[in-house]
Amino acid sequence: MTHQAVLVEEIGKPMVLGPRPTPQPQPGQLLVKVQSTMLLPHDTYGRDGGLFFGDRLPFVLGTNISGIVESLGHNTTNFQIGDRVFGLGNPASPTPEFSGLQEYSLLEAQASAKIPDGFSFDQAATFPVNVITSMGALFHPLGFDFSAPFHESDKVSEKDKSILIIGGGSNVGKYSIQLAKLAGIGKIVTIASVANKRLLKALGATYVVDRHNSESDIASQIQDIVGVDGLDKIYDCVSWDHSFPISLLSTKKPGTLLVLHPSEEAERFVKEKGLDVRVQFIVGTSEFLQPLTKRVWECLPGWIEEGKLAVANYKTIEGFNLKAIEEGLDSYRDGKPVTPVVVHPWGEV
């Protein structure tokens, strides 16, 4: 049995439509008939530069996946054929079975959940990567290692803690704000456009600093907010050049800068300046998130259903409209405001 997929056959070249063998789920896996897959910045970096999959071509993009369970691997529990599910694909897989820009995809059961009643496939497909990335940043030992808000009985008070989120208007930034609020972090400061101020404060930001201000004004405002001891935790969701974020960290105590783009230059900068700063590249994968993955997916549907995490904005593409899909990926590369696209593999072009 084969199915149709959008294939990256050559890095930096237009994608093509072609057949792929439909896999059989192994123990702990689901085979899903993909209904929706959201394309994100790392998909653009994959198409243009081979991020995650490198020379393992042809490959398939799409890590945010929702669909209908077609079959189950042996001893795969908690799911049934016909369930509406959403889950996190795996762009680092040796083969592209765990990717969404195709008619059928595999999902790991531990990185999947049933879609809450009242939510669509499209809405469910907006959550996985951005939520998992920010869960790793906030709660993993390699991130800030805050107390994860899985259950009220688990929570440790974080109300005396402060965090700066750079790029709060991005989707991953918005989810990090909501998760920080869920964890009870006292001061949630974000640098973002003031056009988003009302929304970001509604999501949980306690302070919004205008990203259009000068660097000196931004630094002054942040110092006024956090006090003389300064910041020791910054989560940068958008920057490629990390020298300014590093300059915002306190010189009075060790600091941590979490980044979503390759961190070699930032690490070199810190070393050259002799700063007591740890730089960590955060990856939105199940492997990075371990050992938290299972508990995150147990709690995520409830957080969505209770309104603790909001659905991100998106627009849809029907079928494998290659021109529209390429344009959606290009929008991340062009540096313009982006509304992410959700592709319907079974839609009519």
Short mmCIF file of C-alpha atoms in Angstrom, two decimals:
data_model
loop_
_atom_site.label_atom_id
_atom_site.label_comp_id
_atom_site.label_asym_id
_atom_site.label_seq_id
_atom_site.Cartn_x
_atom_site.Cartn_y
_atom_site.Cartn_z
CA MET A 1 0.00 0.00 0.00
CA THR A 2 1.23 3.47 -0.86
CA HIS A 3 0.02 7.01 -0.24
CA GLN A 4 0.76 10.51 -1.52
CA ALA A 5 3.28 12.81 0.17
CA VAL A 6 4.97 16.15 -0.43
CA LEU A 7 8.65 15.29 -0.72
CA VAL A 8 11.84 17.24 -0.13
CA GLU A 9 13.98 15.50 -2.75
CA GLU A 10 16.78 18.09 -2.86
CA ILE A 11 17.71 20.66 -0.22
CA GLY A 12 16.89 24.20 -1.29
CA LYS A 13 14.78 23.10 -4.25
CA PRO A 14 10.98 23.07 -4.78
CA MET A 15 9.21 20.10 -3.25
CA VAL A 16 7.42 17.50 -5.35
CA LEU A 17 4.38 15.27 -4.94
CA GLY A 18 5.07 11.56 -4.96
CA PRO A 19 4.19 8.15 -3.50
CA ARG A 20 5.49 6.68 -0.25
CA PRO A 21 4.96 3.22 1.23
CA THR A 22 2.36 3.27 3.99
CA PRO A 23 4.06 1.95 7.15
CA GLN A 24 2.78 -0.56 9.67
CA PRO A 25 2.71 0.72 13.26
CA GLN A 26 5.09 -1.00 15.65
CA PRO A 27 4.42 -1.54 19.38
CA GLY A 28 3.62 1.78 21.02
CA GLN A 29 2.74 3.45 17.70
CA LEU A 30 -0.39 4.65 15.88
CA LEU A 31 -0.99 4.82 12.14
CA VAL A 32 -2.99 7.98 11.53
CA LYS A 33 -4.92 9.18 8.50
CA VAL A 34 -3.67 12.76 8.57
CA GLN A 35 -6.41 15.38 8.57
CA SER A 36 -4.34 18.47 9.42
CA THR A 37 -0.67 19.36 9.72
CA MET A 38 0.65 22.80 10.67
CA LEU A 39 3.87 24.04 9.04
CA LEU A 40 6.31 25.88 11.30
CA PRO A 41 9.66 27.71 10.96
CA HIS A 42 11.74 24.56 11.42
CA ASP A 43 9.97 23.11 8.36
CA THR A 44 11.29 26.02 6.30
CA TYR A 45 14.78 25.48 7.70
CA GLY A 46 14.45 21.80 6.80
CA ARG A 47 13.43 22.49 3.22
CA ASP A 48 16.08 25.17 2.72
CA GLY A 49 18.96 23.84 4.83
CA GLY A 50 18.24 20.25 5.82
CA LEU A 51 17.58 20.99 9.51
CA PHE A 52 17.05 17.73 11.44
CA PHE A 53 17.02 15.37 8.46
CA GLY A 54 20.17 16.49 6.60
CA ASP A 55 20.95 14.15 3.72
CA ARG A 56 18.23 11.59 4.55
CA LEU A 57 16.32 12.31 1.36
CA PRO A 58 13.64 12.24 0.21
CA PHE A 59 12.04 13.54 3.41
CA VAL A 60 8.62 14.87 4.43
CA LEU A 61 7.89 17.99 6.50
CA GLY A 62 5.21 18.58 9.13
CA THR A 63 5.59 17.85 12.86
CA ASN A 64 2.24 19.12 14.19
CA ILE A 65 -0.15 16.32 13.25
CA SER A 66 -3.81 15.51 13.83
CA GLY A 67 -5.93 12.78 12.31
CA ILE A 68 -7.89 9.56 12.71
CA VAL A 69 -6.37 6.34 14.06
CA GLU A 70 -6.29 3.75 11.26
CA SER A 71 -4.42 0.97 13.06
CA LEU A 72 -2.50 0.27 16.26
CA GLY A 73 0.81 -1.38 16.95
CA HIS A 74 0.90 -4.47 19.16
CA ASN A 75 0.23 -3.71 22.84
CA THR A 76 -0.57 -0.06 22.11
CA THR A 77 -3.08 0.91 24.79
CA ASN A 78 -5.35 3.90 25.53
CA PHE A 79 -6.32 4.35 21.86
CA GLN A 80 -8.82 2.71 19.50
CA ILE A 81 -9.24 2.65 15.74
CA GLY A 82 -11.33 5.68 14.77
CA ASP A 83 -10.11 7.91 17.61
CA ARG A 84 -9.51 11.58 16.77
CA VAL A 85 -5.95 12.25 17.89
CA PHE A 86 -3.18 14.81 17.72
CA GLY A 87 0.50 14.34 18.30
CA LEU A 88 4.10 15.30 17.76
CA GLY A 89 5.94 13.98 14.74
CA ASN A 90 9.67 13.33 14.63
CA PRO A 91 11.79 15.21 12.07
CA ALA A 92 14.91 13.44 13.36
CA SER A 93 13.54 9.99 12.49
CA PRO A 94 15.75 8.00 10.08
CA THR A 95 12.79 7.80 7.69
CA PRO A 96 9.86 10.21 7.23
CA GLU A 97 7.09 7.98 8.59
CA PHE A 98 6.59 10.40 11.52
CA SER A 99 5.82 13.46 9.36
CA GLY A 100 2.50 15.14 8.60
CA LEU A 101 2.70 16.45 5.03
CA GLN A 102 1.42 13.15 3.68
CA GLU A 103 -1.80 11.17 3.72
CA TYR A 104 -0.75 8.72 6.45
CA SER A 105 1.70 9.16 9.31
CA LEU A 106 2.94 7.27 12.32
CA LEU A 107 2.75 8.77 15.81
CA GLU A 108 4.29 7.53 19.03
CA ALA A 109 1.49 6.79 21.48
CA GLN A 110 3.42 8.46 24.32
CA ALA A 111 3.60 11.69 22.26
CA SER A 112 -0.09 11.72 21.28
CA ALA A 113 -3.49 12.28 22.84
CA LYS A 114 -7.17 12.23 21.98
CA ILE A 115 -8.52 15.55 20.74
CA PRO A 116 -10.83 17.09 23.36
CA ASP A 117 -14.51 17.23 22.43
CA GLY A 118 -15.46 20.47 20.73
CA PHE A 119 -12.05 21.03 19.13
CA SER A 120 -11.33 20.50 15.43
CA PHE A 121 -8.43 18.71 13.77
CA ASP A 122 -7.09 22.10 12.69
CA GLN A 123 -7.21 23.52 16.20
CA ALA A 124 -5.53 20.46 17.67
CA ALA A 125 -2.75 20.68 15.08
CA THR A 126 -1.69 24.11 16.39
CA PHE A 127 -0.41 22.78 19.72
CA PRO A 128 2.26 20.05 19.63
CA VAL A 129 5.63 21.57 18.69
CA ASN A 130 5.19 24.97 20.32
CA VAL A 131 3.85 23.50 23.56
CA ILE A 132 6.50 20.78 23.75
CA THR A 133 9.27 23.29 22.99
CA SER A 134 8.17 25.64 25.75
CA MET A 135 7.57 22.80 28.20
CA GLY A 136 11.20 21.83 27.62
CA ALA A 137 12.39 25.41 28.07
CA LEU A 138 10.49 26.06 31.28
CA PHE A 139 10.42 22.71 33.06
CA HIS A 140 13.20 20.43 31.78
CA PRO A 141 16.45 20.27 33.80
CA LEU A 142 18.31 21.53 30.71
CA GLY A 143 15.94 24.50 30.60
CA PHE A 144 14.94 26.57 33.62
CA ASP A 145 13.84 23.53 35.64
CA PHE A 146 10.78 25.23 37.12
CA SER A 147 8.27 23.00 38.88
CA ALA A 148 6.01 21.56 36.16
CA PRO A 149 2.28 22.25 36.74
CA PHE A 150 1.06 18.73 36.01
CA HIS A 151 -1.10 18.50 39.13
CA GLU A 152 -1.85 20.97 41.91
CA SER A 153 -0.28 18.63 44.46
CA ASP A 154 3.00 18.69 42.49
CA LYS A 155 3.30 22.46 42.27
CA VAL A 156 6.05 24.35 44.05
CA SER A 157 5.56 28.09 44.46
CA GLU A 158 7.41 30.03 41.75
CA LYS A 159 5.82 33.40 42.56
CA ASP A 160 9.17 34.89 43.56
CA LYS A 161 10.72 33.99 40.17
CA SER A 162 11.12 36.23 37.12
CA ILE A 163 11.48 35.30 33.47
CA LEU A 164 12.00 37.30 30.28
CA ILE A 165 10.48 35.90 27.08
CA ILE A 166 11.80 37.55 23.92
CA GLY A 167 9.30 37.27 21.07
CA GLY A 168 6.12 36.92 23.10
CA GLY A 169 4.02 37.61 20.00
CA SER A 170 5.25 34.47 18.24
CA ASN A 171 3.20 31.31 18.69
CA VAL A 172 5.90 29.63 20.75
CA GLY A 173 6.20 32.83 22.78
CA LYS A 174 2.47 32.89 23.48
CA TYR A 175 2.49 29.29 24.68
CA SER A 176 5.51 29.96 26.89
CA ILE A 177 3.65 32.87 28.51
CA GLN A 178 0.60 30.69 29.15
CA LEU A 179 2.68 27.86 30.59
CA ALA A 180 4.63 30.28 32.78
CA LYS A 181 1.32 31.57 34.11
CA LEU A 182 0.14 28.00 34.68
CA ALA A 183 3.31 27.39 36.71
CA GLY A 184 2.65 30.46 38.86
CA ILE A 185 5.81 32.37 37.91
CA GLY A 186 5.58 35.79 39.56
CA LYS A 187 7.01 38.14 36.93
CA ILE A 188 6.47 37.13 33.30
CA VAL A 189 8.12 39.85 31.23
CA THR A 190 8.04 39.77 27.44
CA ILE A 191 9.57 41.84 24.67
CA ALA A 192 7.01 42.10 21.88
CA SER A 193 5.05 44.53 19.75
CA VAL A 194 2.76 46.74 21.83
CA ALA A 195 0.08 45.96 19.25
CA ASN A 196 -0.11 42.58 21.01
CA LYS A 197 -0.01 44.01 24.55
CA ARG A 198 -3.65 43.41 25.46
CA LEU A 199 -3.59 39.84 24.13
CA LEU A 200 -0.28 38.96 25.79
CA LYS A 201 -1.41 40.31 29.16
CA ALA A 202 -4.63 38.30 28.84
CA LEU A 203 -2.50 35.19 28.21
CA GLY A 204 -0.51 35.83 31.38
CA ALA A 205 2.28 38.33 30.74
CA THR A 206 2.72 40.69 33.68
CA TYR A 207 4.79 43.20 31.69
CA VAL A 208 5.08 43.86 27.94
CA VAL A 209 8.13 45.84 26.77
CA ASP A 210 7.88 47.36 23.28
CA ARG A 211 10.33 45.64 20.95
CA HIS A 212 10.48 48.81 18.82
CA ASN A 213 12.18 50.75 21.63
CA SER A 214 15.94 51.27 21.59
CA GLU A 215 18.09 48.60 23.22
CA SER A 216 19.05 51.00 26.01
CA ASP A 217 15.39 51.82 26.72
CA ILE A 218 14.48 48.13 26.75
CA ALA A 219 17.32 47.35 29.16
CA SER A 220 16.31 50.24 31.44
CA GLN A 221 12.65 49.18 31.53
CA ILE A 222 13.55 45.58 32.33
CA GLN A 223 15.85 46.66 35.16
CA ASP A 224 13.04 48.78 36.60
CA ILE A 225 10.72 45.77 36.47
CA VAL A 226 12.98 43.07 37.95
CA GLY A 227 15.02 45.20 40.37
CA VAL A 228 18.69 45.72 41.08
CA ASP A 229 19.62 42.03 41.14
CA GLY A 230 18.53 41.74 37.52
CA LEU A 231 17.44 38.81 35.39
CA ASP A 232 18.95 35.35 35.47
CA LYS A 233 16.52 33.61 33.07
CA ILE A 234 15.84 34.62 29.46
CA TYR A 235 13.97 32.53 26.88
CA ASP A 236 14.64 33.91 23.40
CA CYS A 237 12.03 32.60 20.96
CA VAL A 238 13.03 34.61 17.90
CA SER A 239 16.59 36.01 17.73
CA TRP A 240 19.46 34.75 15.61
CA ASP A 241 21.94 37.21 17.13
CA HIS A 242 21.97 36.66 20.89
CA SER A 243 24.42 39.36 21.99
CA PHE A 244 21.67 41.76 23.12
CA PRO A 245 19.74 39.11 25.09
CA ILE A 246 22.99 38.13 26.81
CA SER A 247 23.56 41.77 27.76
CA LEU A 248 20.20 41.79 29.57
CA LEU A 249 21.29 39.08 32.01
CA SER A 250 22.48 40.04 35.47
CA THR A 251 26.22 40.31 36.14
CA LYS A 252 25.58 39.64 39.84
CA LYS A 253 24.54 35.99 39.55
CA PRO A 254 24.78 33.09 37.09
CA GLY A 255 22.41 33.38 34.16
CA THR A 256 20.69 31.07 31.67
CA LEU A 257 19.79 31.94 28.09
CA LEU A 258 17.54 29.49 26.24
CA VAL A 259 17.45 29.82 22.45
CA LEU A 260 15.54 28.26 19.57
CA HIS A 261 18.19 28.90 16.93
CA PRO A 262 21.69 27.37 16.84
CA SER A 263 23.69 28.64 19.79
CA GLU A 264 27.34 28.26 18.79
CA GLU A 265 27.87 32.00 18.27
CA ALA A 266 26.19 32.83 21.57
CA GLU A 267 28.34 30.29 23.40
CA ARG A 268 31.47 31.73 21.79
CA PHE A 269 30.41 35.27 22.75
CA VAL A 270 29.86 34.25 26.38
CA LYS A 271 33.25 32.54 26.54
CA GLU A 272 35.09 35.49 24.99
CA LYS A 273 33.47 37.90 27.47
CA GLY A 274 34.11 35.60 30.43
CA LEU A 275 30.44 35.69 31.44
CA ASP A 276 28.81 33.31 33.90
CA VAL A 277 26.02 32.45 31.46
CA ARG A 278 24.76 29.05 30.34
CA VAL A 279 23.41 29.00 26.78
CA GLN A 280 21.09 26.12 25.88
CA PHE A 281 19.58 25.30 22.47
CA ILE A 282 16.04 24.00 23.07
CA VAL A 283 14.66 21.37 20.69
CA GLY A 284 10.92 20.68 20.47
CA THR A 285 11.12 16.89 20.31
CA SER A 286 9.89 14.08 22.53
CA GLU A 287 13.47 12.87 22.96
CA PHE A 288 14.64 16.23 24.32
CA LEU A 289 11.65 16.51 26.66
CA GLN A 290 12.19 13.14 28.35
CA PRO A 291 11.38 12.18 31.06
CA LEU A 292 8.48 14.66 30.98
CA THR A 293 6.94 13.60 27.65
CA LYS A 294 4.36 11.12 28.93
CA ARG A 295 3.01 13.42 31.65
CA VAL A 296 2.80 16.39 29.29
CA TRP A 297 0.60 14.44 26.89
CA GLU A 298 -1.55 13.17 29.75
CA CYS A 299 -2.23 16.76 30.86
CA LEU A 300 -2.31 18.63 27.54
CA PRO A 301 -5.91 17.77 26.49
CA GLY A 302 -7.20 18.95 29.86
CA TRP A 303 -5.29 22.23 29.66
CA ILE A 304 -6.79 22.83 26.22
CA GLU A 305 -10.32 21.87 27.28
CA GLU A 306 -10.14 24.09 30.37
CA GLY A 307 -8.96 27.08 28.32
CA LYS A 308 -5.55 27.24 29.99
CA LEU A 309 -3.90 27.05 26.55
CA ALA A 310 -5.44 28.97 23.65
CA VAL A 311 -5.61 27.88 20.01
CA ALA A 312 -3.07 29.71 17.85
CA ASN A 313 -4.08 31.63 14.73
CA TYR A 314 -3.82 29.78 11.43
CA LYS A 315 -5.05 29.66 7.86
CA THR A 316 -5.75 26.54 5.81
CA ILE A 317 -4.58 25.03 2.54
CA GLU A 318 -6.77 22.42 0.87
CA GLY A 319 -4.93 19.40 -0.49
CA PHE A 320 -1.34 19.26 -1.66
CA ASN A 321 -1.34 22.66 -3.33
CA LEU A 322 2.42 22.85 -3.79
CA LYS A 323 2.48 26.54 -4.73
CA ALA A 324 0.52 27.56 -1.62
CA ILE A 325 2.56 25.25 0.63
CA GLU A 326 5.85 26.67 -0.68
CA GLU A 327 4.56 30.22 -0.15
CA GLY A 328 3.57 29.35 3.42
CA LEU A 329 7.10 28.09 4.10
CA ASP A 330 8.65 31.11 2.36
CA SER A 331 6.82 33.47 4.72
CA TYR A 332 9.00 32.32 7.62
CA ARG A 333 12.14 32.95 5.59
CA ASP A 334 11.11 36.43 4.48
CA GLY A 335 10.92 37.85 8.01
CA LYS A 336 7.39 39.21 7.67
CA PRO A 337 4.48 38.75 10.10
CA VAL A 338 3.25 35.21 9.58
CA THR A 339 -0.05 33.40 9.98
CA PRO A 340 0.96 29.71 10.02
CA VAL A 341 -0.68 27.40 7.51
CA VAL A 342 -2.51 24.18 8.28
CA VAL A 343 -2.58 21.76 5.35
CA HIS A 344 -5.46 19.32 4.74
CA PRO A 345 -3.85 16.37 2.90
CA TRP A 346 -7.22 14.95 1.82
CA GLY A 347 -8.69 18.27 0.67
CA GLU A 348 -9.36 19.12 -2.96
CA VAL A 349 -6.81 21.41 -4.59
#
